[in-house]
mmCIF file with all atom_site columns, C-alpha atoms in Angstrom:
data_model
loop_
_atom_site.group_PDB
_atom_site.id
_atom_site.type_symbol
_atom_site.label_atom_id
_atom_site.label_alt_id
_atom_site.label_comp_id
_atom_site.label_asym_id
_atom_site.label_entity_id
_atom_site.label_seq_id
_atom_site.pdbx_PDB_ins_code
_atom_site.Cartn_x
_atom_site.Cartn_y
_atom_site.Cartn_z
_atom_site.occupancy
_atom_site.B_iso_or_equiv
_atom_site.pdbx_formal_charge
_atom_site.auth_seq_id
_atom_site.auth_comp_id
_atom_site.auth_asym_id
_atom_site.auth_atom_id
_atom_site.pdbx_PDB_model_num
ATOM 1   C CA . UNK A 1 1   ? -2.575  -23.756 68.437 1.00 63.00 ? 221 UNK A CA 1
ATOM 2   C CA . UNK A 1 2   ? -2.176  -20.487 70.111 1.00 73.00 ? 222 UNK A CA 1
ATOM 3   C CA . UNK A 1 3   ? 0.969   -19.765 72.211 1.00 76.00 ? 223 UNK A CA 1
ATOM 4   C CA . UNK A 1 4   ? -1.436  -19.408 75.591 1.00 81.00 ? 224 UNK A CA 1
ATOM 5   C CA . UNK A 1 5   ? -3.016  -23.033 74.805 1.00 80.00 ? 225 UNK A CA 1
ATOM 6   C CA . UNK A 1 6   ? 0.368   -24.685 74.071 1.00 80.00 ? 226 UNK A CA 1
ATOM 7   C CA . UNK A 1 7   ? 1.683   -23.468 77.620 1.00 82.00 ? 227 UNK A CA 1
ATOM 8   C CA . UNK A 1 8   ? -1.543  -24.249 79.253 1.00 86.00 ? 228 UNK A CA 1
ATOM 9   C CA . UNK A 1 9   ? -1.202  -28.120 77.841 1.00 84.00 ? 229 UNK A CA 1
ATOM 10  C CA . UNK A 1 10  ? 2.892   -27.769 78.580 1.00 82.00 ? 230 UNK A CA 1
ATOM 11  C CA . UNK A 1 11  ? 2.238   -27.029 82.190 1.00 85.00 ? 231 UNK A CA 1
ATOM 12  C CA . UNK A 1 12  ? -0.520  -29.195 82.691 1.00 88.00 ? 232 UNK A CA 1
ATOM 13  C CA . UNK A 1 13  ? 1.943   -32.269 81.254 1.00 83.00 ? 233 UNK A CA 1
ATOM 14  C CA . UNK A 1 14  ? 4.308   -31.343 83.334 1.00 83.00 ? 234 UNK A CA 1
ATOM 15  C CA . UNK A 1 15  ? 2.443   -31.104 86.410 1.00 86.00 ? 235 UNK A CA 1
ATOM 16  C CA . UNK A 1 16  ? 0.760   -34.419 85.565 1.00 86.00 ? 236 UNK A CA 1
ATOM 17  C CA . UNK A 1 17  ? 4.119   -36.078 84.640 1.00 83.00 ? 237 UNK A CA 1
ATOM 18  C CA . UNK A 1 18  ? 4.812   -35.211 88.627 1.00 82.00 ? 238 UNK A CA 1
ATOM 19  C CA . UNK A 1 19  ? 2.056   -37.526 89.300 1.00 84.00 ? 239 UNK A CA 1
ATOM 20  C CA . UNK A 1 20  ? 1.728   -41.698 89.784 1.00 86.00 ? 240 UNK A CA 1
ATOM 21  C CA . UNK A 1 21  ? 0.313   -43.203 86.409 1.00 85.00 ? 241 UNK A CA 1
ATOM 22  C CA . UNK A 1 22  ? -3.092  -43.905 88.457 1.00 88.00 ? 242 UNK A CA 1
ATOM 23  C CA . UNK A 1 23  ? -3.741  -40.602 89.502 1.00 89.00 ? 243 UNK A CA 1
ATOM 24  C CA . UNK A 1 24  ? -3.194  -38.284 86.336 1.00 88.00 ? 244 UNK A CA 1
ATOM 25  C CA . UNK A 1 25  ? -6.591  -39.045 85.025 1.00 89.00 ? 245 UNK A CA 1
ATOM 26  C CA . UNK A 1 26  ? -8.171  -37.391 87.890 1.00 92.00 ? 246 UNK A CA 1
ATOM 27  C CA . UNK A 1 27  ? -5.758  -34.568 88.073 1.00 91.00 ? 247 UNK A CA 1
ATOM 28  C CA . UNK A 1 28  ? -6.406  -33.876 83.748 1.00 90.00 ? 248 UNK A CA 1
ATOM 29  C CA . UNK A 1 29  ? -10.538 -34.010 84.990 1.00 91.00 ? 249 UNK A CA 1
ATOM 30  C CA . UNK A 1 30  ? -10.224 -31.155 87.881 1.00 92.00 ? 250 UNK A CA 1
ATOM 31  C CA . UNK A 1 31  ? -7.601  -29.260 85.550 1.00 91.00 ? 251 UNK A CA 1
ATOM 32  C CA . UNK A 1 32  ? -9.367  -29.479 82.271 1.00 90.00 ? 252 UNK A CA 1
ATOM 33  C CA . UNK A 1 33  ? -13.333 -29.092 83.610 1.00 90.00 ? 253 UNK A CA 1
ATOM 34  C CA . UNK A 1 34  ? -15.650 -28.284 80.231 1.00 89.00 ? 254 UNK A CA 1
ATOM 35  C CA . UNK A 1 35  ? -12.660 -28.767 78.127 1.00 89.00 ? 255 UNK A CA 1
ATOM 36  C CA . UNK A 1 36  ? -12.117 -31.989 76.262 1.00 89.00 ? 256 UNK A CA 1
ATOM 37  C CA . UNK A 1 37  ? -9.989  -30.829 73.810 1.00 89.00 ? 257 UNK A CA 1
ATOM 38  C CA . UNK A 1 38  ? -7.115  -29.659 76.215 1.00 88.00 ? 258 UNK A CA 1
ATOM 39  C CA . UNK A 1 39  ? -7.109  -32.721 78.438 1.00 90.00 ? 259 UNK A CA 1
ATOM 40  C CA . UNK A 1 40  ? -7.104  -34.918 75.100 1.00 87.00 ? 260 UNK A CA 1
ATOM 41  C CA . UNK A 1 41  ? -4.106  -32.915 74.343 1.00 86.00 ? 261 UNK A CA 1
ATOM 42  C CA . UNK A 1 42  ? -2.228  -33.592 77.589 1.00 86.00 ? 262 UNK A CA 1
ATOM 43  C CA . UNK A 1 43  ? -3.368  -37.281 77.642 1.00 86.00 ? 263 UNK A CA 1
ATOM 44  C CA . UNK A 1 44  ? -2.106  -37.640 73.757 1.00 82.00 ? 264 UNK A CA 1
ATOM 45  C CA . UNK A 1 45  ? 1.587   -36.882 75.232 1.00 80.00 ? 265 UNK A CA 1
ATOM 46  C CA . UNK A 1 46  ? 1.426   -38.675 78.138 1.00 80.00 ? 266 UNK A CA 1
ATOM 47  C CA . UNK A 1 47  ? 0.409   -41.835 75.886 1.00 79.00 ? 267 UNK A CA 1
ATOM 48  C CA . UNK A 1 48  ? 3.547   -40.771 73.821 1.00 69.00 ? 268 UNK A CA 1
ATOM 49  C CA . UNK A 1 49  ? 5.484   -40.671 76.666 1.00 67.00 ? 269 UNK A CA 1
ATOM 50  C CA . UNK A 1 50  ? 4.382   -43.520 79.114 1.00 62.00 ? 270 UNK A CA 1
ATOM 51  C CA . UNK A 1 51  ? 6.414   -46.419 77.453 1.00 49.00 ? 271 UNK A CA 1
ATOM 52  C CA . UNK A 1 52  ? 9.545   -44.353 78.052 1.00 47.00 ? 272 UNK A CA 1
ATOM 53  C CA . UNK A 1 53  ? 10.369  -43.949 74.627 1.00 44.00 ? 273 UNK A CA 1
ATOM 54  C CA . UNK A 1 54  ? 11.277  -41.034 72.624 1.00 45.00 ? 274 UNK A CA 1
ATOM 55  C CA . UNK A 1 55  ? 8.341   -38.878 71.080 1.00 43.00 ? 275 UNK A CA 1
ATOM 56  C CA . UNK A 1 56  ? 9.843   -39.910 68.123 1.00 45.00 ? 276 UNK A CA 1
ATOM 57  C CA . UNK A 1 57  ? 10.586  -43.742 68.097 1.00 45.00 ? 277 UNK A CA 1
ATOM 58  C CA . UNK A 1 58  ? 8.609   -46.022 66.029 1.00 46.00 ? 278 UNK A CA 1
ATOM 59  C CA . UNK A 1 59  ? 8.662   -42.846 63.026 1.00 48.00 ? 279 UNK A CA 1
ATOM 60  C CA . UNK A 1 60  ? 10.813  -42.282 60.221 1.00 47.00 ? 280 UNK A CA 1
ATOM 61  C CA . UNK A 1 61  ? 12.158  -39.134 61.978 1.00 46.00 ? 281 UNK A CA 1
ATOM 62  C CA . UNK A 1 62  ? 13.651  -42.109 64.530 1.00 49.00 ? 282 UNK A CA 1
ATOM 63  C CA . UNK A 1 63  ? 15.458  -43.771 61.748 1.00 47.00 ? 283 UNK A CA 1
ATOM 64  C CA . UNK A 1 64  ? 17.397  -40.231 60.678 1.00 44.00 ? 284 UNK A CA 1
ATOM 65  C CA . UNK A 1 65  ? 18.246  -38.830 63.787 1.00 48.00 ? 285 UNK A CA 1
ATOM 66  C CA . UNK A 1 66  ? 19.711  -42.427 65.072 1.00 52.00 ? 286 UNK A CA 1
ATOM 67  C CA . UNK A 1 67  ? 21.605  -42.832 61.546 1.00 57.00 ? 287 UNK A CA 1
ATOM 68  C CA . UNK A 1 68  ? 25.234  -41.604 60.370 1.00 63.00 ? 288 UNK A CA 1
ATOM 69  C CA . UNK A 1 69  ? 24.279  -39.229 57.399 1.00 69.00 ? 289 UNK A CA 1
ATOM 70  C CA . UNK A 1 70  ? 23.896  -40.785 53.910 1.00 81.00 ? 290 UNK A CA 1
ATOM 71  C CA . UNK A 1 71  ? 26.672  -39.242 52.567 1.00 88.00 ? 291 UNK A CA 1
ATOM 72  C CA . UNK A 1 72  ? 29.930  -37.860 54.203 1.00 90.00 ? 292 UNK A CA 1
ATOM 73  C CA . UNK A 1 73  ? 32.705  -35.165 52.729 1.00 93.00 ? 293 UNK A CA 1
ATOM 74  C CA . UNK A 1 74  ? 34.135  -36.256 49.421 1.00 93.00 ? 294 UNK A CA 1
ATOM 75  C CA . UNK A 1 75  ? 31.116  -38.076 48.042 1.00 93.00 ? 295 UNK A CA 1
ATOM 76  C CA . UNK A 1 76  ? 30.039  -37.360 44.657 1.00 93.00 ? 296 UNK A CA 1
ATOM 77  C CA . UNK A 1 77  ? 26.531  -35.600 43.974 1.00 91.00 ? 297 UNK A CA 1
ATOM 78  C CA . UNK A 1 78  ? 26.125  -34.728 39.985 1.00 91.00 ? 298 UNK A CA 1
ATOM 79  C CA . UNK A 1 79  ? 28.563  -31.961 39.563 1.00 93.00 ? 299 UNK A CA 1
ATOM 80  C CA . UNK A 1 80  ? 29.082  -31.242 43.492 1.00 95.00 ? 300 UNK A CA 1
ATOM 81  C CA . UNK A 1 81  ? 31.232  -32.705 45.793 1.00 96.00 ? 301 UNK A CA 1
ATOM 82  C CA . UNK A 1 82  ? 30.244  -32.882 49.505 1.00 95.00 ? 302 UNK A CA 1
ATOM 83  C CA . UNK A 1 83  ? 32.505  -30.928 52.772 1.00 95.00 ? 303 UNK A CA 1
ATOM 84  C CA . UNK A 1 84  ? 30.456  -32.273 54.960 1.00 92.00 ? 304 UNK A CA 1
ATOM 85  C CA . UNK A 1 85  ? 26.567  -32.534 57.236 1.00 90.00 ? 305 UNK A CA 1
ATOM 86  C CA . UNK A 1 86  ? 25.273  -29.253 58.131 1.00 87.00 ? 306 UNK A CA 1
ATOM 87  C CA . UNK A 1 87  ? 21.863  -30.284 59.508 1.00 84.00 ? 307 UNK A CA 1
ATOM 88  C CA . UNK A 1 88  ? 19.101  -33.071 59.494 1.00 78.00 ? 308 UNK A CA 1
ATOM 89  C CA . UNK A 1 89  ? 15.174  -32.953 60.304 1.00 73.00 ? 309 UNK A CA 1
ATOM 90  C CA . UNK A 1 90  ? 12.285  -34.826 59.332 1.00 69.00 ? 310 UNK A CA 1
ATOM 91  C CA . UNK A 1 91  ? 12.386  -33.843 55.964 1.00 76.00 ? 311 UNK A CA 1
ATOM 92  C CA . UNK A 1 92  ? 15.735  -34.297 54.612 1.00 83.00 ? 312 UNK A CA 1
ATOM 93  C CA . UNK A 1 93  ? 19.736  -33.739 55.171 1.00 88.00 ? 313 UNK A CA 1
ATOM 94  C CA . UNK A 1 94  ? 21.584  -30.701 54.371 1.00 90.00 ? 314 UNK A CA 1
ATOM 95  C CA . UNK A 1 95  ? 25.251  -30.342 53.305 1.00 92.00 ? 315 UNK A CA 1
ATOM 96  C CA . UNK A 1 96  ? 27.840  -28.115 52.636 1.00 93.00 ? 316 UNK A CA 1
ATOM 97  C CA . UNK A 1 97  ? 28.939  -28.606 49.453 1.00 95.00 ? 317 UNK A CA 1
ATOM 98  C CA . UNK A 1 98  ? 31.337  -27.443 46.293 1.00 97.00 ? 318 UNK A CA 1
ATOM 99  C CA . UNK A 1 99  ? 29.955  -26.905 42.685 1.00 96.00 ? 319 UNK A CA 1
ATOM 100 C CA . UNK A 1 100 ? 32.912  -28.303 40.879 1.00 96.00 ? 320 UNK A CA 1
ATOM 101 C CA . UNK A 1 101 ? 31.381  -26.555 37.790 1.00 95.00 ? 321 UNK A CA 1
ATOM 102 C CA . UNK A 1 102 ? 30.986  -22.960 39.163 1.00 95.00 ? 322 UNK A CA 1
ATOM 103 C CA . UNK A 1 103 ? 33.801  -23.709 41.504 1.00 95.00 ? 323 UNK A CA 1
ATOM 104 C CA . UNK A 1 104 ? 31.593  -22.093 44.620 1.00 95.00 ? 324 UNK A CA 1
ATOM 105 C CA . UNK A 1 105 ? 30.055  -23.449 47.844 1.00 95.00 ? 325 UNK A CA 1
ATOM 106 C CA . UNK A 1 106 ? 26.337  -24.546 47.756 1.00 95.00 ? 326 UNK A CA 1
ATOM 107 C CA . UNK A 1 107 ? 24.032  -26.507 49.783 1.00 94.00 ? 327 UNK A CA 1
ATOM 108 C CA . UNK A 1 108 ? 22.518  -29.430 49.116 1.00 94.00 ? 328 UNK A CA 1
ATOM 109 C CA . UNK A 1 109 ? 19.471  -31.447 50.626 1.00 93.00 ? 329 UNK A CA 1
ATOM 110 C CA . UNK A 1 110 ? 18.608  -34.175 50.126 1.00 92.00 ? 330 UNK A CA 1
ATOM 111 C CA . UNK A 1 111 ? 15.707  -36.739 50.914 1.00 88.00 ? 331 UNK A CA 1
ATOM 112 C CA . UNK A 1 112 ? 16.675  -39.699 54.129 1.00 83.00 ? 332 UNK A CA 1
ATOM 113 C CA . UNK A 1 113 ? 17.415  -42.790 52.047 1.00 80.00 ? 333 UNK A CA 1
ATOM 114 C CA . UNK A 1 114 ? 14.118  -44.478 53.785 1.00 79.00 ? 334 UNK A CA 1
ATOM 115 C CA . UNK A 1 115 ? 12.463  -42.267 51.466 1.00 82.00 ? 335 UNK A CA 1
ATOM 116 C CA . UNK A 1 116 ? 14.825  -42.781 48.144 1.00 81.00 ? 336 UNK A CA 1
ATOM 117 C CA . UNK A 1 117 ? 11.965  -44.733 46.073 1.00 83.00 ? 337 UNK A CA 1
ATOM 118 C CA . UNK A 1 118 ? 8.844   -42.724 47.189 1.00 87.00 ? 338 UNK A CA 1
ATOM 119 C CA . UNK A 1 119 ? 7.002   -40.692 44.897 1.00 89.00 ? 339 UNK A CA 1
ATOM 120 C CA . UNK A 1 120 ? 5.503   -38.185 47.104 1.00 90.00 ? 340 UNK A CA 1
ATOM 121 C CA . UNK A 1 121 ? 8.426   -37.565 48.899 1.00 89.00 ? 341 UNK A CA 1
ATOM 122 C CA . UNK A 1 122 ? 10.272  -36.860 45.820 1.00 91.00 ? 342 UNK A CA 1
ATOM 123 C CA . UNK A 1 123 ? 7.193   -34.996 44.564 1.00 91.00 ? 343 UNK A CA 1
ATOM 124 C CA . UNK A 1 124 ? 7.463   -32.829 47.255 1.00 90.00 ? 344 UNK A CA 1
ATOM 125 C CA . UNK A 1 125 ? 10.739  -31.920 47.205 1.00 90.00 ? 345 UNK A CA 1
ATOM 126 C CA . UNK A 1 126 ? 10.576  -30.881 43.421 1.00 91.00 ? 346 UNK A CA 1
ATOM 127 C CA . UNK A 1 127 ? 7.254   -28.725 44.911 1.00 91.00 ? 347 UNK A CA 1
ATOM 128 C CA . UNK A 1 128 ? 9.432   -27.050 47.515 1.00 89.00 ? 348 UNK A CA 1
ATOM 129 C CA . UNK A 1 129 ? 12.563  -26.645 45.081 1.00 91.00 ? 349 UNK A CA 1
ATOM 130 C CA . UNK A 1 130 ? 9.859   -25.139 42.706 1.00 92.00 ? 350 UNK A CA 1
ATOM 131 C CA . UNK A 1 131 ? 7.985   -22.868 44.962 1.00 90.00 ? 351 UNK A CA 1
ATOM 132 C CA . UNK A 1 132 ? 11.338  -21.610 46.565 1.00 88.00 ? 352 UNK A CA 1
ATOM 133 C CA . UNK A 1 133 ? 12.903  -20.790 43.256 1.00 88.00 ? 353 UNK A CA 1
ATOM 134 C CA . UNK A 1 134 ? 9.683   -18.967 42.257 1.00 90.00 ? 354 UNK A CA 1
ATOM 135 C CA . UNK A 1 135 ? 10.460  -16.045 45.102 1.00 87.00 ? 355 UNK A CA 1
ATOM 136 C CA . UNK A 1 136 ? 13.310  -13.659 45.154 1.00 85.00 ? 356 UNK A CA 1
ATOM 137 C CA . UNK A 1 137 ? 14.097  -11.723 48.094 1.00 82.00 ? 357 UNK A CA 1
ATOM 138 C CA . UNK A 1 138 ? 16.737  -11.160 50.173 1.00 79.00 ? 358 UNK A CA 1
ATOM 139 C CA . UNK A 1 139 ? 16.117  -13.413 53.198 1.00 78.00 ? 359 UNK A CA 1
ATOM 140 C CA . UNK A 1 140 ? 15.011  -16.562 50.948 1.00 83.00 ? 360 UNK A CA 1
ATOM 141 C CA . UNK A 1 141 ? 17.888  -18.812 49.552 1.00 85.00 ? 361 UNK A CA 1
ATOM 142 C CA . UNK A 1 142 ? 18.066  -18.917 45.926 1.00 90.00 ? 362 UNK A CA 1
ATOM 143 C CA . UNK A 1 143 ? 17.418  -22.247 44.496 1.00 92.00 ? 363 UNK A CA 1
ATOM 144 C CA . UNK A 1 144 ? 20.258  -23.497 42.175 1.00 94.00 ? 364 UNK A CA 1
ATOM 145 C CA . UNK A 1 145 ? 19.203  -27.055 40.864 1.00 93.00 ? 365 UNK A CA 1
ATOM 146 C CA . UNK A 1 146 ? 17.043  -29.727 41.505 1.00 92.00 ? 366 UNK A CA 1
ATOM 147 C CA . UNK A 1 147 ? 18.523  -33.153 40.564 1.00 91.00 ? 367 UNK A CA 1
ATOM 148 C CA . UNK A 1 148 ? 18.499  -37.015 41.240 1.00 91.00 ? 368 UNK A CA 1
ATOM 149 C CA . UNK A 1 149 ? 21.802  -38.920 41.570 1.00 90.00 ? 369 UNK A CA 1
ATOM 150 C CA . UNK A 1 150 ? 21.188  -42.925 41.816 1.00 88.00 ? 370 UNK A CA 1
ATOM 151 C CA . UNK A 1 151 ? 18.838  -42.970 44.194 1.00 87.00 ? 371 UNK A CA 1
ATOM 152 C CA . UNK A 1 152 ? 19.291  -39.676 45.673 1.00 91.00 ? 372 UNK A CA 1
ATOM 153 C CA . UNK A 1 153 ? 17.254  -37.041 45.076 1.00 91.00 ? 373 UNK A CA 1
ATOM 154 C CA . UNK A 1 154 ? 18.335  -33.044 45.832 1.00 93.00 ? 374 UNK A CA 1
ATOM 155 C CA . UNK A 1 155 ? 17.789  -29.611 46.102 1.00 93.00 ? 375 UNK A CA 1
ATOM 156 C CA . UNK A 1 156 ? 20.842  -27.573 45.036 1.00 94.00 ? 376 UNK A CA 1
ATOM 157 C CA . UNK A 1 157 ? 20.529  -24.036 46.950 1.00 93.00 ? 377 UNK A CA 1
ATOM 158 C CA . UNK A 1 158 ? 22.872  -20.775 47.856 1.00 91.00 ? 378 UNK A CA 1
ATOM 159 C CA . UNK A 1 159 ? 24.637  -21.260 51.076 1.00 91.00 ? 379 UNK A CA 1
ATOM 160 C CA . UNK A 1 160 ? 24.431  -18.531 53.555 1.00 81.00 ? 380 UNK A CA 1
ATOM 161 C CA . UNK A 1 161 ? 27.430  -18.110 55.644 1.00 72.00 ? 381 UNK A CA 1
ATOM 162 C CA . UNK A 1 162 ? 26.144  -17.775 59.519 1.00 59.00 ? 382 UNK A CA 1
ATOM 163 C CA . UNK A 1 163 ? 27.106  -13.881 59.480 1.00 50.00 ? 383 UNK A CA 1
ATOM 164 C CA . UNK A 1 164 ? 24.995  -13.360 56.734 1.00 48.00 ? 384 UNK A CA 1
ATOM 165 C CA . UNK A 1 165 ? 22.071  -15.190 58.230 1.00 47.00 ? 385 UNK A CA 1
ATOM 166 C CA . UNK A 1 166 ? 22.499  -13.372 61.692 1.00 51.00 ? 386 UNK A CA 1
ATOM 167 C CA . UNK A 1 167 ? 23.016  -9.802  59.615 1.00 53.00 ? 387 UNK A CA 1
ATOM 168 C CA . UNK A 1 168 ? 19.526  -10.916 57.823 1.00 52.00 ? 388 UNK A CA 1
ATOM 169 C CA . UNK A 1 169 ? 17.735  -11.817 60.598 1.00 52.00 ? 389 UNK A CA 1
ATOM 170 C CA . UNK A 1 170 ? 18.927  -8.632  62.535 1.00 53.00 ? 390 UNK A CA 1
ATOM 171 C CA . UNK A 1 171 ? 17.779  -6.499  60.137 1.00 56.00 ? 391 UNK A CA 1
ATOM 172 C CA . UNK A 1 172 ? 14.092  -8.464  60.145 1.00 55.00 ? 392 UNK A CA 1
ATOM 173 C CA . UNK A 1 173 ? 14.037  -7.837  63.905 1.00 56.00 ? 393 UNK A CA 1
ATOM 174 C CA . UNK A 1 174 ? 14.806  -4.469  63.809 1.00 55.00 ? 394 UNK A CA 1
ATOM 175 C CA . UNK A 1 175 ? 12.390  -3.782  61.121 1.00 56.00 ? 395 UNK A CA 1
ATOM 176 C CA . UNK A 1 176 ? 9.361   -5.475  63.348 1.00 53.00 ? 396 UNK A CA 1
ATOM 177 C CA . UNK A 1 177 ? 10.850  -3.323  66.400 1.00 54.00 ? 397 UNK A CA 1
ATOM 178 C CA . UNK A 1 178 ? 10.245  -0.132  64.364 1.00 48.00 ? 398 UNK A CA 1
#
C-alpha cells in the first residue's frame, strides 16, 4: 500500500473512531464513494478494534509480547551463554549473548517457544539464517551459526553495538541525500 492510501485509511479510522458505532457505516459510504477497497480497509480495523481488544489478541504475536522471554541471562545455548533480552517481534527473540568458544559477544534469535515443534517455522528460520549468510556487506549482520538446543532453535549472528548501527545508518542517509 502506498504511503498516500495508508494515511487516507489512517485518517478516515480515526475520524470514524470519533463516531457512535451506528453511524460509521454511513460516514465510511460518503467518505469512500466508488471505492470499496478503502472503506473495506477502514471497516477491517474498526472490526479489529470494536471488541476493545488489542490488534493483536487472539494471535501468536499476543502470546510473546504478554510473556517473560524464554530464556534470561546465564542460560545455556550450545556454546553461548545468554546477558540478557535485546528485543522481541512476531518472529522470534533476540539476545545478547557470549560465545564461550570465541570468547566474543553475539546475538542470538531464537524462535517463541509456541513455535518450538513447527516445521515451517523452523524451516524458515534456517531460510533466513541461509539467505542472510549468503550476502556480505557492510550494513547486513554476518551470520555466525544456525543451531537447535532442546527445543530451541537459533540464529547465531554479529552483534552491532548501537554506535555502529547509528554510524551505518548515517552514512546510508547521507548517501541517499547526495
Amino acid at each position: 500500500m502506498k504511503a498516500e492510501r495508508w494515511k487516507r485509511v489512517e485518517d478516515l479510522f480515526e475520524a470514524a473512531q470519533e463516531l457512535p458505532a451506528d453511524e460509521r457505516g454511513a460516514f465510511l459510504l460518503e467518505a469512500c464513494p466508488g471505492d470499496a477497497e478503502l472503506r473495506g480497509e477502514v471497516e477491517s480495523l474498526l472490526k479489529a478494534t470494536s471488541s476493545g481488544d488489542a490488534l493483536v489478541d487472539g494471535s501468536p504475536l499476543s502470546s510473546i509480547l504478554e510473556r517473560a522471554p524464554a530464556l534470561k541471562a546465564g542460560d545455556g545455548l550450545g556454546n553461548f551463554q545468554i546477558l540478557g533480552p535485546l528485543g522481541r517481534g512476531g518472529m522470534g527473540e533476540v539476545y545478547r549473548a557470549r560465545d564461550l568458544r570465541l570468547k566474543r559477544e553475539v546475538a542470538i534469535k531464537t524462535l517463541p517457544p509456541a513455535w518450538a515443534g513447527d516445521r515451517d517455522r523452523i524451516a524458515r528460520l534456517e531460510r533466513e539464517a541461509r539467505a542472510a549468510s549468503a550476502l556480505n556487506h557492510p550494513n547486513i549482520v554476518s551470520v555466525y551459526d544456525i543451531g537447535q538446543e532442546g527445543s530451541v532453535s537459533f540464529i547465531v549472528s554479529e552483534l552491532w553495538k548501537a554506535r555502529r548501527w547509528r554510524a551505518s545508518l548515517s552514512a546510508a542517509l547521507w548517501r541517499f541525500a547526495s
